[in-house]
XYZ file of C-alpha atoms in Angstrom:
690
model
C -65.087 128.473 -83.674
C -62.722 127.654 -80.821
C -59.913 130.137 -80.033
C -56.522 128.709 -80.830
C -54.311 127.785 -77.867
C -51.334 129.169 -79.755
C -51.741 132.414 -81.690
C -48.622 131.840 -83.848
C -48.453 129.589 -86.896
C -45.969 129.138 -89.722
C -46.603 131.145 -92.872
C -48.267 128.771 -95.305
C -48.830 130.942 -98.369
C -46.446 129.675 -101.032
C -43.822 132.182 -102.294
C -44.776 131.287 -105.867
C -47.739 133.663 -105.413
C -50.415 131.184 -106.537
C -53.390 131.372 -104.142
C -54.061 127.668 -104.803
C -50.586 126.692 -103.558
C -50.302 125.924 -99.863
C -46.979 125.128 -98.146
C -46.824 122.448 -95.488
C -43.525 122.157 -93.609
C -41.715 118.915 -92.889
C -41.757 118.093 -89.188
C -44.742 120.308 -88.353
C -47.927 119.115 -86.688
C -49.534 119.553 -90.077
C -47.856 116.779 -91.977
C -46.615 117.064 -95.505
C -48.823 116.124 -98.436
C -47.001 112.895 -99.114
C -47.021 111.716 -95.520
C -50.685 112.677 -95.201
C -51.561 110.607 -98.262
C -49.559 107.677 -96.921
C -51.303 108.053 -93.564
C -54.719 108.065 -95.181
C -53.757 105.066 -97.284
C -52.532 103.194 -94.212
C -55.631 104.063 -92.208
C -57.881 102.863 -94.974
C -55.885 99.633 -95.315
C -55.943 98.920 -91.590
C -59.667 99.650 -91.426
C -60.270 97.322 -94.319
C -58.293 94.534 -92.725
C -60.322 94.860 -89.508
C -63.615 94.882 -91.426
C -62.844 91.682 -93.368
C -64.101 89.546 -90.462
C -67.859 89.391 -89.963
C -69.082 90.002 -86.387
C -70.419 86.924 -84.604
C -72.570 86.168 -81.540
C -70.372 85.942 -78.448
C -67.664 88.252 -79.778
C -66.261 90.313 -76.861
C -65.237 94.007 -76.762
C -63.770 96.098 -73.976
C -66.236 98.949 -74.513
C -69.415 99.583 -76.468
C -67.583 102.290 -78.468
C -65.019 99.711 -79.619
C -67.876 97.525 -80.815
C -69.541 100.422 -82.653
C -66.275 101.325 -84.424
C -65.725 97.680 -85.400
C -69.264 97.327 -86.776
C -68.964 100.689 -88.587
C -65.744 99.544 -90.343
C -67.459 96.297 -91.334
C -70.475 98.225 -92.653
C -68.351 100.576 -94.753
C -66.482 97.659 -96.251
C -69.762 95.984 -97.171
C -71.606 98.976 -98.646
C -73.845 100.371 -95.909
C -73.701 102.468 -92.751
C -75.094 102.023 -89.254
C -76.672 104.115 -86.541
C -77.273 103.770 -82.833
C -80.809 102.682 -81.954
C -82.148 102.130 -78.443
C -80.217 101.462 -75.222
C -81.476 99.727 -72.076
C -80.518 100.839 -68.569
C -80.827 99.335 -65.072
C -80.224 100.801 -61.635
C -77.351 98.446 -60.812
C -75.548 98.098 -64.131
C -76.403 101.423 -65.747
C -76.665 100.987 -69.519
C -76.356 97.236 -70.091
C -77.639 96.884 -73.678
C -76.859 98.744 -76.905
C -78.617 98.236 -80.233
C -76.836 99.146 -83.493
C -78.852 98.873 -86.709
C -78.510 99.464 -90.451
C -79.078 103.066 -91.498
C -82.178 101.911 -93.461
C -83.697 100.097 -90.488
C -87.310 100.902 -89.491
C -89.773 103.266 -91.163
C -90.288 107.015 -90.943
C -93.457 108.072 -89.151
C -95.694 110.343 -91.259
C -95.365 113.990 -90.284
C -97.949 116.743 -90.358
C -97.426 118.787 -93.507
C -96.608 122.420 -93.042
C -99.268 124.913 -94.105
C -97.525 125.917 -97.320
C -98.647 125.993 -100.906
C -96.007 123.530 -102.199
C -94.796 121.276 -99.346
C -91.537 119.341 -99.878
C -92.177 115.645 -100.259
C -88.908 113.887 -99.433
C -88.652 110.172 -99.890
C -87.318 108.372 -96.816
C -84.317 106.060 -97.136
C -85.673 103.774 -94.414
C -87.133 100.538 -95.713
C -87.428 98.270 -92.655
C -84.002 96.607 -93.068
C -83.424 93.998 -90.349
C -79.585 94.049 -90.301
C -78.509 94.640 -86.701
C -75.986 94.054 -83.931
C -77.112 93.936 -80.286
C -74.607 94.297 -77.424
C -74.987 93.165 -73.827
C -72.803 94.161 -70.878
C -71.511 91.692 -68.321
C -69.024 91.779 -65.448
C -66.519 88.906 -65.279
C -64.127 88.772 -62.294
C -64.786 92.445 -61.621
C -63.983 93.444 -65.221
C -66.689 95.007 -67.402
C -66.976 93.766 -70.974
C -69.482 93.769 -73.840
C -70.460 90.795 -76.012
C -72.615 90.422 -79.131
C -75.913 88.842 -78.104
C -77.678 89.117 -81.496
C -76.395 89.687 -85.009
C -77.997 89.707 -88.451
C -76.450 90.726 -91.753
C -79.564 90.236 -93.911
C -80.451 93.382 -95.885
C -83.606 94.008 -97.917
C -81.968 96.683 -100.080
C -79.053 96.963 -102.482
C -75.618 97.472 -100.948
C -73.390 100.257 -102.318
C -70.035 100.147 -104.094
C -66.915 101.732 -102.584
C -67.191 105.003 -104.526
C -70.824 105.385 -103.393
C -70.640 104.270 -99.769
C -68.225 107.081 -98.891
C -70.976 109.580 -99.736
C -73.301 108.290 -97.010
C -73.834 110.926 -94.264
C -72.233 108.688 -91.628
C -68.899 108.800 -93.442
C -68.931 112.446 -94.587
C -67.039 114.167 -91.779
C -65.166 117.470 -91.844
C -62.129 117.155 -89.564
C -61.195 120.018 -87.222
C -58.141 121.048 -89.292
C -60.330 121.218 -92.406
C -62.976 123.205 -90.503
C -60.424 125.889 -89.596
C -59.184 126.038 -93.193
C -62.745 126.295 -94.573
C -63.580 129.146 -92.187
C -60.368 130.985 -93.083
C -61.065 130.709 -96.822
C -64.709 131.672 -96.304
C -63.673 134.816 -94.400
C -61.310 135.655 -97.266
C -64.323 135.724 -99.595
C -63.897 132.360 -101.334
C -67.165 130.805 -102.593
C -67.934 127.252 -101.483
C -67.094 125.634 -104.837
C -63.651 127.291 -104.836
C -63.053 126.289 -101.195
C -63.639 122.665 -102.181
C -61.238 123.048 -105.125
C -58.531 124.541 -102.866
C -58.848 121.666 -100.379
C -58.598 119.112 -103.202
C -55.406 120.765 -104.443
C -53.893 121.029 -100.970
C -54.575 117.367 -100.181
C -53.510 116.191 -103.644
C -56.738 114.269 -104.339
C -58.843 113.999 -107.491
C -62.007 116.134 -107.808
C -64.860 114.642 -105.793
C -62.547 112.472 -103.643
C -62.660 114.517 -100.431
C -64.242 112.781 -97.408
C -67.103 115.313 -97.632
C -69.072 117.006 -100.402
C -69.806 120.589 -101.367
C -73.180 120.426 -99.599
C -71.459 119.607 -96.287
C -69.133 122.612 -96.688
C -72.070 124.898 -97.460
C -74.016 123.656 -94.418
C -70.962 124.035 -92.183
C -70.284 127.609 -93.347
C -73.960 128.538 -92.902
C -74.029 127.059 -89.388
C -70.861 128.892 -88.364
C -71.703 132.205 -90.024
C -73.321 133.791 -86.986
C -70.601 132.661 -84.551
C -67.906 133.797 -87.007
C -69.427 137.278 -87.187
C -69.572 137.492 -83.397
C -65.990 136.226 -83.107
C -64.808 138.748 -85.722
C -66.231 141.634 -83.720
C -64.616 140.355 -80.518
C -61.358 139.627 -82.339
C -61.182 143.121 -83.846
C -61.645 144.647 -80.407
C -59.020 142.311 -78.932
C -56.532 143.212 -81.675
C -56.912 146.941 -81.091
C -56.718 146.671 -77.297
C -53.754 144.282 -77.255
C -51.804 146.318 -79.822
C -52.296 149.459 -77.705
C -51.131 147.527 -74.625
C -48.014 146.463 -76.525
C -47.302 150.078 -77.473
C -47.763 151.171 -73.836
C -45.385 148.401 -72.734
C -42.763 149.749 -75.164
C -43.221 153.287 -73.819
C -42.907 152.072 -70.226
C -39.740 150.131 -71.097
C -38.242 153.235 -72.754
C -38.887 155.234 -69.558
C -37.133 152.593 -67.435
C -34.265 152.002 -69.881
C -33.006 154.960 -71.911
C -31.175 152.572 -74.275
C -34.341 150.659 -75.227
C -35.449 151.676 -78.736
C -38.799 151.264 -80.486
C -40.794 152.727 -83.348
C -44.243 152.242 -84.874
C -46.549 153.406 -87.653
C -50.290 154.108 -87.664
C -52.946 153.780 -90.357
C -55.429 156.406 -91.557
C -57.607 155.709 -88.473
C -54.641 156.374 -86.113
C -54.490 152.698 -85.146
C -51.141 150.975 -84.644
C -50.075 149.290 -87.888
C -46.419 148.182 -87.618
C -44.264 148.139 -84.483
C -40.595 147.294 -83.907
C -38.224 147.314 -80.930
C -34.726 146.397 -79.744
C -32.645 146.394 -76.557
C -29.354 147.903 -75.411
C -27.693 144.453 -75.269
C -28.753 143.833 -78.851
C -27.361 147.143 -80.123
C -24.030 146.468 -78.382
C -23.893 142.887 -79.687
C -24.496 144.176 -83.213
C -21.221 146.154 -83.088
C -19.347 142.826 -83.002
C -21.745 140.295 -84.508
C -23.662 142.473 -86.970
C -21.645 141.418 -90.001
C -24.136 138.613 -90.746
C -27.800 138.844 -89.728
C -30.753 136.516 -90.185
C -34.183 138.103 -90.673
C -36.617 135.315 -89.850
C -40.202 135.863 -91.029
C -41.375 132.269 -90.578
C -44.263 132.969 -88.197
C -47.453 134.978 -88.357
C -50.284 135.475 -85.886
C -53.738 134.205 -86.793
C -55.275 136.108 -83.871
C -53.786 139.499 -84.709
C -53.175 139.175 -88.440
C -49.542 140.242 -87.906
C -46.340 138.937 -89.463
C -43.495 138.343 -86.990
C -39.999 139.292 -88.126
C -37.031 138.649 -85.809
C -33.418 139.763 -86.407
C -30.611 137.470 -85.226
C -26.836 137.542 -85.274
C -24.487 134.631 -84.565
C -22.038 135.104 -81.676
C -18.514 133.759 -81.186
C -19.920 130.586 -79.599
C -22.158 129.846 -82.597
C -25.325 130.837 -80.717
C -28.096 133.173 -81.926
C -28.006 136.746 -80.599
C -31.351 138.559 -80.592
C -30.982 141.891 -82.417
C -34.519 143.164 -82.924
C -38.165 142.331 -83.459
C -40.906 143.645 -85.764
C -44.650 142.998 -86.032
C -45.905 143.913 -89.501
C -49.450 144.431 -90.717
C -48.832 142.650 -94.022
C -46.137 141.112 -96.222
C -45.904 143.993 -98.688
C -42.818 145.747 -100.039
C -43.600 148.880 -97.972
C -43.911 146.924 -94.709
C -40.609 145.102 -95.255
C -38.907 148.350 -96.313
C -40.092 150.030 -93.093
C -38.783 147.092 -91.027
C -35.364 147.357 -92.696
C -35.174 151.138 -92.280
C -36.155 150.902 -88.611
C -33.639 148.152 -87.883
C -30.792 150.149 -89.462
C -31.802 153.202 -87.431
C -31.743 151.114 -84.236
C -28.260 149.847 -85.185
C -26.976 153.401 -85.794
C -26.929 153.174 -89.564
C -24.427 150.320 -89.923
C -25.413 147.865 -92.671
C -24.642 144.115 -92.394
C -22.394 142.414 -94.926
C -24.936 139.630 -95.470
C -28.618 139.154 -94.649
C -30.278 135.729 -94.665
C -34.041 135.367 -95.249
C -36.794 133.083 -96.530
C -37.931 133.112 -100.171
C -40.136 136.184 -100.600
C -40.265 138.492 -103.612
C -41.424 141.544 -101.615
C -38.674 141.039 -99.036
C -36.072 140.563 -101.780
C -37.133 143.825 -103.447
C -37.065 145.666 -100.106
C -33.514 144.460 -99.362
C -32.335 145.460 -102.836
C -33.764 148.945 -102.271
C -32.784 149.569 -98.632
C -29.550 147.517 -98.432
C -28.011 147.829 -101.913
C -24.494 146.936 -100.709
C -25.583 143.943 -98.588
C -25.437 140.399 -99.956
C -28.822 138.635 -99.839
C -28.885 134.878 -99.163
C -31.852 132.495 -98.984
C -31.442 130.142 -96.012
C -30.969 126.597 -97.252
C -33.270 125.157 -94.575
C -36.143 127.317 -95.850
C -35.654 125.845 -99.322
C -35.461 122.252 -98.066
C -38.493 122.639 -95.773
C -40.713 123.310 -98.809
C -39.481 120.514 -101.071
C -41.905 117.887 -99.785
C -44.927 120.138 -100.218
C -43.805 121.165 -103.700
C -42.623 117.903 -105.246
C -43.785 114.866 -103.241
C -47.350 114.781 -104.668
C -46.185 114.878 -108.304
C -43.064 112.687 -107.950
C -44.543 110.071 -105.604
C -42.060 107.221 -105.025
C -39.357 109.146 -106.910
C -39.392 111.990 -104.384
C -36.718 110.577 -102.036
C -34.339 110.047 -104.957
C -35.063 113.577 -106.193
C -34.417 115.011 -102.734
C -31.036 113.251 -102.427
C -29.901 114.523 -105.837
C -31.195 118.024 -105.075
C -29.149 118.082 -101.856
C -25.978 117.068 -103.736
C -26.667 119.749 -106.313
C -26.942 122.400 -103.572
C -23.363 121.690 -102.465
C -21.662 121.822 -105.868
C -18.895 124.435 -105.950
C -18.866 125.478 -109.610
C -21.592 127.608 -111.214
C -21.275 125.913 -114.607
C -21.451 122.472 -113.016
C -24.519 123.530 -110.987
C -26.423 124.740 -114.045
C -25.491 121.636 -116.028
C -26.616 119.298 -113.239
C -29.749 121.407 -112.667
C -30.828 120.931 -116.283
C -30.118 117.211 -115.974
C -32.220 116.984 -112.772
C -35.147 118.867 -114.331
C -35.112 116.690 -117.434
C -34.742 113.427 -115.548
C -37.759 114.009 -113.284
C -39.871 115.774 -115.918
C -40.091 119.105 -114.086
C -39.499 121.482 -116.998
C -42.959 123.051 -116.657
C -43.085 123.005 -112.831
C -43.630 126.493 -111.394
C -41.623 125.779 -108.221
C -38.593 124.623 -110.195
C -38.851 127.886 -112.146
C -39.106 129.825 -108.864
C -35.989 128.194 -107.399
C -34.019 128.771 -110.580
C -34.989 132.459 -110.642
C -33.521 132.756 -107.100
C -30.415 130.691 -107.912
C -27.972 133.542 -107.193
C -29.100 133.506 -103.549
C -29.217 129.907 -102.281
C -26.895 127.241 -103.858
C -23.314 127.101 -102.591
C -21.852 127.625 -106.063
C -23.285 131.159 -106.149
C -22.888 132.207 -102.491
C -19.541 130.561 -101.638
C -17.791 133.966 -101.596
C -20.477 135.579 -99.363
C -19.565 135.900 -95.693
C -22.045 133.821 -93.624
C -20.095 133.243 -90.377
C -21.352 129.617 -90.157
C -24.975 130.776 -89.793
C -26.297 128.145 -92.233
C -25.328 125.149 -90.123
C -27.925 122.725 -88.750
C -26.849 123.583 -85.180
C -27.609 127.274 -85.682
C -30.997 126.475 -87.212
C -31.875 124.268 -84.223
C -30.894 127.088 -81.863
C -33.223 129.467 -83.731
C -36.015 126.915 -83.502
C -35.499 126.612 -79.743
C -35.600 130.417 -79.406
C -38.966 130.587 -81.188
C -40.376 127.769 -79.063
C -39.474 129.736 -75.935
C -41.174 132.958 -77.026
C -44.156 131.592 -78.986
C -45.441 128.536 -77.156
C -48.826 129.053 -75.547
C -48.836 132.842 -75.914
C -52.330 134.350 -76.058
C -51.674 138.108 -75.869
C -49.101 140.542 -77.247
C -48.059 141.935 -73.873
C -47.064 138.486 -72.622
C -45.273 137.911 -75.929
C -43.359 141.198 -75.410
C -42.270 140.060 -71.946
C -41.120 136.683 -73.254
C -39.080 138.346 -76.011
C -37.486 140.669 -73.446
C -36.509 137.752 -71.235
C -35.083 135.749 -74.149
C -33.181 138.805 -75.466
C -31.575 139.584 -72.095
C -28.027 138.247 -72.367
C -27.878 137.763 -68.607
C -30.485 135.011 -68.984
C -28.448 133.085 -71.542
C -27.106 129.718 -70.506
C -23.444 130.112 -69.634
C -20.849 128.612 -71.928
C -19.189 125.914 -69.867
C -15.489 126.466 -69.255
C -13.851 123.625 -71.124
C -10.315 122.552 -71.816
C -9.689 122.334 -75.548
C -7.495 119.368 -76.374
C -5.044 119.537 -79.238
C -5.015 116.790 -81.847
C -1.740 117.556 -83.616
C 1.694 118.743 -82.646
C 1.481 121.785 -84.898
C 2.265 125.114 -83.194
C -0.506 126.700 -85.278
C -3.080 124.633 -83.395
C -1.641 125.587 -80.003
C -1.646 129.232 -81.003
C -5.292 129.084 -82.167
C -6.394 127.380 -78.944
C -5.226 130.336 -76.874
C -7.113 132.877 -78.998
C -10.367 131.376 -80.271
C -13.572 130.345 -78.499
C -14.150 126.577 -78.214
C -16.744 126.792 -81.010
C -14.402 128.536 -83.453
C -11.401 126.490 -82.354
C -13.248 123.207 -83.003
C -14.057 124.372 -86.523
C -10.461 125.428 -87.191
C -9.043 122.323 -85.510
C -11.052 120.134 -87.896
C -9.458 121.963 -90.834
C -5.971 121.630 -89.283
C -6.409 117.867 -88.880
C -7.689 117.505 -92.443
C -4.833 119.637 -93.819
C -2.357 116.889 -92.938
C -3.894 114.697 -95.676
C -3.088 117.181 -98.449
C -0.052 117.468 -100.688
C 1.220 120.735 -102.141
C 2.834 121.539 -105.477
C 4.520 124.932 -105.780
C 3.957 126.826 -109.026
C 6.342 129.228 -110.761
C 4.556 132.343 -109.481
C 4.794 131.246 -105.847
C 1.234 129.898 -105.645
C 0.393 126.303 -104.736
C -1.820 123.521 -106.022
C -3.222 121.577 -103.073
C -4.704 118.108 -103.548
C -5.844 115.278 -101.258
C -3.282 112.491 -101.269
C -5.874 109.864 -102.333
C -8.033 111.873 -104.744
C -6.844 112.575 -108.257
C -9.507 115.245 -108.920
C -10.568 118.253 -106.899
C -7.351 120.269 -106.631
C -7.394 123.793 -105.171
C -5.322 126.826 -106.048
C -3.827 128.673 -103.053
C -2.363 132.091 -103.874
C 0.405 133.229 -101.527
C 1.620 136.860 -101.455
C 4.603 136.972 -99.132
C 4.997 140.784 -98.996
C 1.979 141.323 -96.742
C 1.253 137.705 -95.761
C -1.853 137.343 -97.904
C -3.262 133.893 -98.628
C -6.308 133.071 -100.757
C -7.826 129.712 -101.675
C -10.114 128.912 -104.591
C -12.513 127.095 -102.198
C -13.395 130.504 -100.606
C -13.905 128.956 -97.150
C -12.370 131.900 -95.255
C -14.501 134.367 -97.222
C -17.527 132.163 -96.432
C -17.102 131.375 -92.726
C -14.158 133.408 -91.409
C -12.251 130.182 -90.652
C -9.118 129.339 -92.662
C -9.511 126.262 -94.865
C -7.364 123.126 -94.768
C -5.693 124.090 -98.060
C -4.418 127.449 -96.737
C -3.377 125.851 -93.454
C -1.360 123.264 -95.366
C 0.491 125.984 -97.284
C 1.177 127.922 -94.051
C 2.657 124.758 -92.558
C 4.859 124.273 -95.618
C 5.944 127.904 -95.222
C 7.021 127.119 -91.632
C 4.400 129.347 -90.018
C 3.987 128.633 -86.312
C 1.128 131.094 -85.871
C -1.813 132.034 -88.058
C -1.348 135.568 -89.432
C -3.287 138.055 -87.294
C -5.593 139.166 -90.138
C -6.922 135.619 -90.541
C -8.187 135.308 -86.971
C -11.315 137.443 -87.012
C -12.194 139.368 -83.884
C -15.758 137.959 -83.994
C -14.373 134.442 -83.269
C -11.960 135.480 -80.516
C -12.393 134.906 -76.812
C -12.186 138.616 -76.002
C -15.154 139.419 -78.260
C -17.365 137.836 -75.578
C -16.420 140.427 -72.977
C -17.093 143.249 -75.448
C -20.419 142.145 -76.867
C -21.939 140.207 -74.006
C -21.127 142.633 -71.228
C -24.178 144.165 -69.584
C -24.824 147.805 -68.692
C -22.939 147.690 -65.405
C -19.855 146.124 -66.931
C -20.638 142.738 -65.399
C -20.217 139.398 -67.088
C -20.350 135.873 -65.741
C -17.379 134.167 -64.160
C -17.039 131.621 -66.979
C -16.380 134.395 -69.488
C -13.789 136.075 -67.208
C -12.053 132.757 -66.641
C -11.999 131.950 -70.347
C -10.465 135.324 -71.242
C -7.880 135.192 -68.425
C -6.880 131.616 -69.269
C -6.276 132.687 -72.860
C -4.181 135.722 -71.894
C -2.242 133.808 -69.252
C -1.403 130.959 -71.631
C -0.124 133.374 -74.275
C 1.808 135.390 -71.694
C 3.466 132.273 -70.313
C 4.516 131.095 -73.780
C 6.020 134.479 -74.675
C 7.799 134.978 -71.351
C 9.695 131.659 -71.426
C 11.846 132.534 -74.453
C 14.431 134.472 -72.378
C 15.185 135.152 -68.722
C 14.886 138.887 -69.383
C 11.330 138.415 -70.658
C 10.392 136.272 -67.664
C 11.743 138.811 -65.152
C 9.904 141.654 -66.895
C 6.571 139.741 -66.911
C 6.994 138.723 -63.270
C 7.730 142.307 -62.210
C 4.818 143.813 -64.142
C 2.348 141.152 -62.997
C 3.290 141.698 -59.348
C 2.748 145.444 -59.769
C -0.573 144.832 -61.564
C -1.775 142.437 -58.860
C -1.074 144.999 -56.122
C -2.936 147.669 -58.101
C -5.995 145.423 -58.651
C -6.170 144.519 -54.966
C -6.432 148.194 -54.060
C -9.315 148.855 -56.500
C -12.826 149.263 -54.983
C -15.361 146.460 -55.599
C -19.163 146.979 -55.591
C -21.048 144.728 -53.165
C -23.456 143.552 -55.883
C -20.642 142.520 -58.221
C -18.746 140.756 -55.448
C -21.806 138.810 -54.321
C -22.576 137.738 -57.903
C -19.040 136.498 -58.458
C -18.991 134.723 -55.111
C -22.289 133.008 -55.891
C -20.980 131.856 -59.242
C -17.796 130.501 -57.698
C -19.763 128.649 -55.001
C -22.110 127.078 -57.555
C -19.178 125.979 -59.710
C -17.417 124.492 -56.704
């Protein structure tokens, strides 16, 4: 059993809890069931098309292996198999002749019977069949090639049908991926007959249609049993040693950095069970970006038998912020509850508004118990990544149509409309008794937009954020073979000083609205782009004022889909029925349209969240020495200077006051001491930018 080059794999146990159900993710190296079936179908078709043509004397091949594969495909198509017979070698040419014959060629030589009371008398399959293909090597213009020198397709035995020929030993092969799965199931205590049943279910084939039989699985398990036992002993020792090294690395980090935090639990044998840690940068970032957190438990380690859980926030540039990491012994309620308790302790007891996770009943129960006031949301990409594995085998050619309708259903805004369309979808595709449909419906309060539209998510369910998370995992998981190296990679990725700098960019306005100009001076480019899109779209909406001071807002071309915007003038409150601000923290086009009608030249202060502002970068991303990169300083100063200039130009008195105070401030700053390290860093940054 070869050690894996990468110790981390995606969790593949289905959240439905059925041990026979096995999730394969779209886009992974392990292809989905449907694509695997298509691939197998294509391979078989292509092989058949190659085998239609009978070999002939003089036929040329680049290599002898190409010839053997061609003859093997022909043999399978015609109901027999072949084997390699003799080869002839010379001093100058090396091997210059290869003989391939029918598997029933020749006769078995009689063997001496063992000295046993009841010797086994097996009947040989060899019957002297003369079907053969002989190859000869030649060199033409310096190029080596092989040609068929003799060929016979005359058999003295009955040829097999398609459903029989696949059972010949030559065609019964257990691929490497299946070998690993068989060993894993065998170690879990599955008998051979159940292992075969599991593989049939996972591959979506009928009983008895695997490319190998139960006897092959039994022989493979028996052959590997000794090496598996030896590997288990070595693996157990490696797990214990590497886990202790990880704990020592955490202790050493805590001695070097007083703000580094970690915790762990031990089992009844005093061996490390669960371990979790976080960094000073992460704790500081959480004070600003801890309103919405993602707890990703996608990966587990085959080598160590540990589940990896990583906490992320989303910063004001739409990028993931590492908040903490946990390695858990299992996926039980107690393990998840410990991870949640530890994370809250690291973050000084402050609970997030919303937590996003995968579908997991134990994790859901742990969140309900430990975070009763936090909204729980199932990430939409986790739902979509499982659809192919769940529904493609049963729906077949209808799957793509089902997927398109399912995606539309996810984005419906009304709960009643969602449930009506859900029932229609289930009935149309005949999924009323499907266990995965039942699972999704039982979690419906946590994943479709109609139920979570009022939950604050801070744009953490966008495709861009998901891709950023995927890139983070690729950096810390690729090619890692020990926990200590993994710990170092996590530390490097979590260090905010190693983040790629946000390029200083000029944000162009697209309208003449003062609201847009005001937002540009306050928000980060990421948040401004999102708001700017809403501002541009708001110009296509018409408003109708109601008697109570509220407004109906409707697109000028669309007769349906109107939105109610409630305006409370006393304290400048505005609320829209689309709930976009409650969902993302960015005002929607409908509210922006009403503000424009109300002659607002600036967005009310309460509707520009601090988490999306430029100055939140300097608070959350500042390191221990109060240093931040020159791009961030420039961005903040540009924002303040632009606002200051706008305000100072209203009157001459304002301008004189700003000029006087700025001159005094400049003189004061020039007289302040500057550390050599900080000055050199800033100078280096300025040189590189120049």
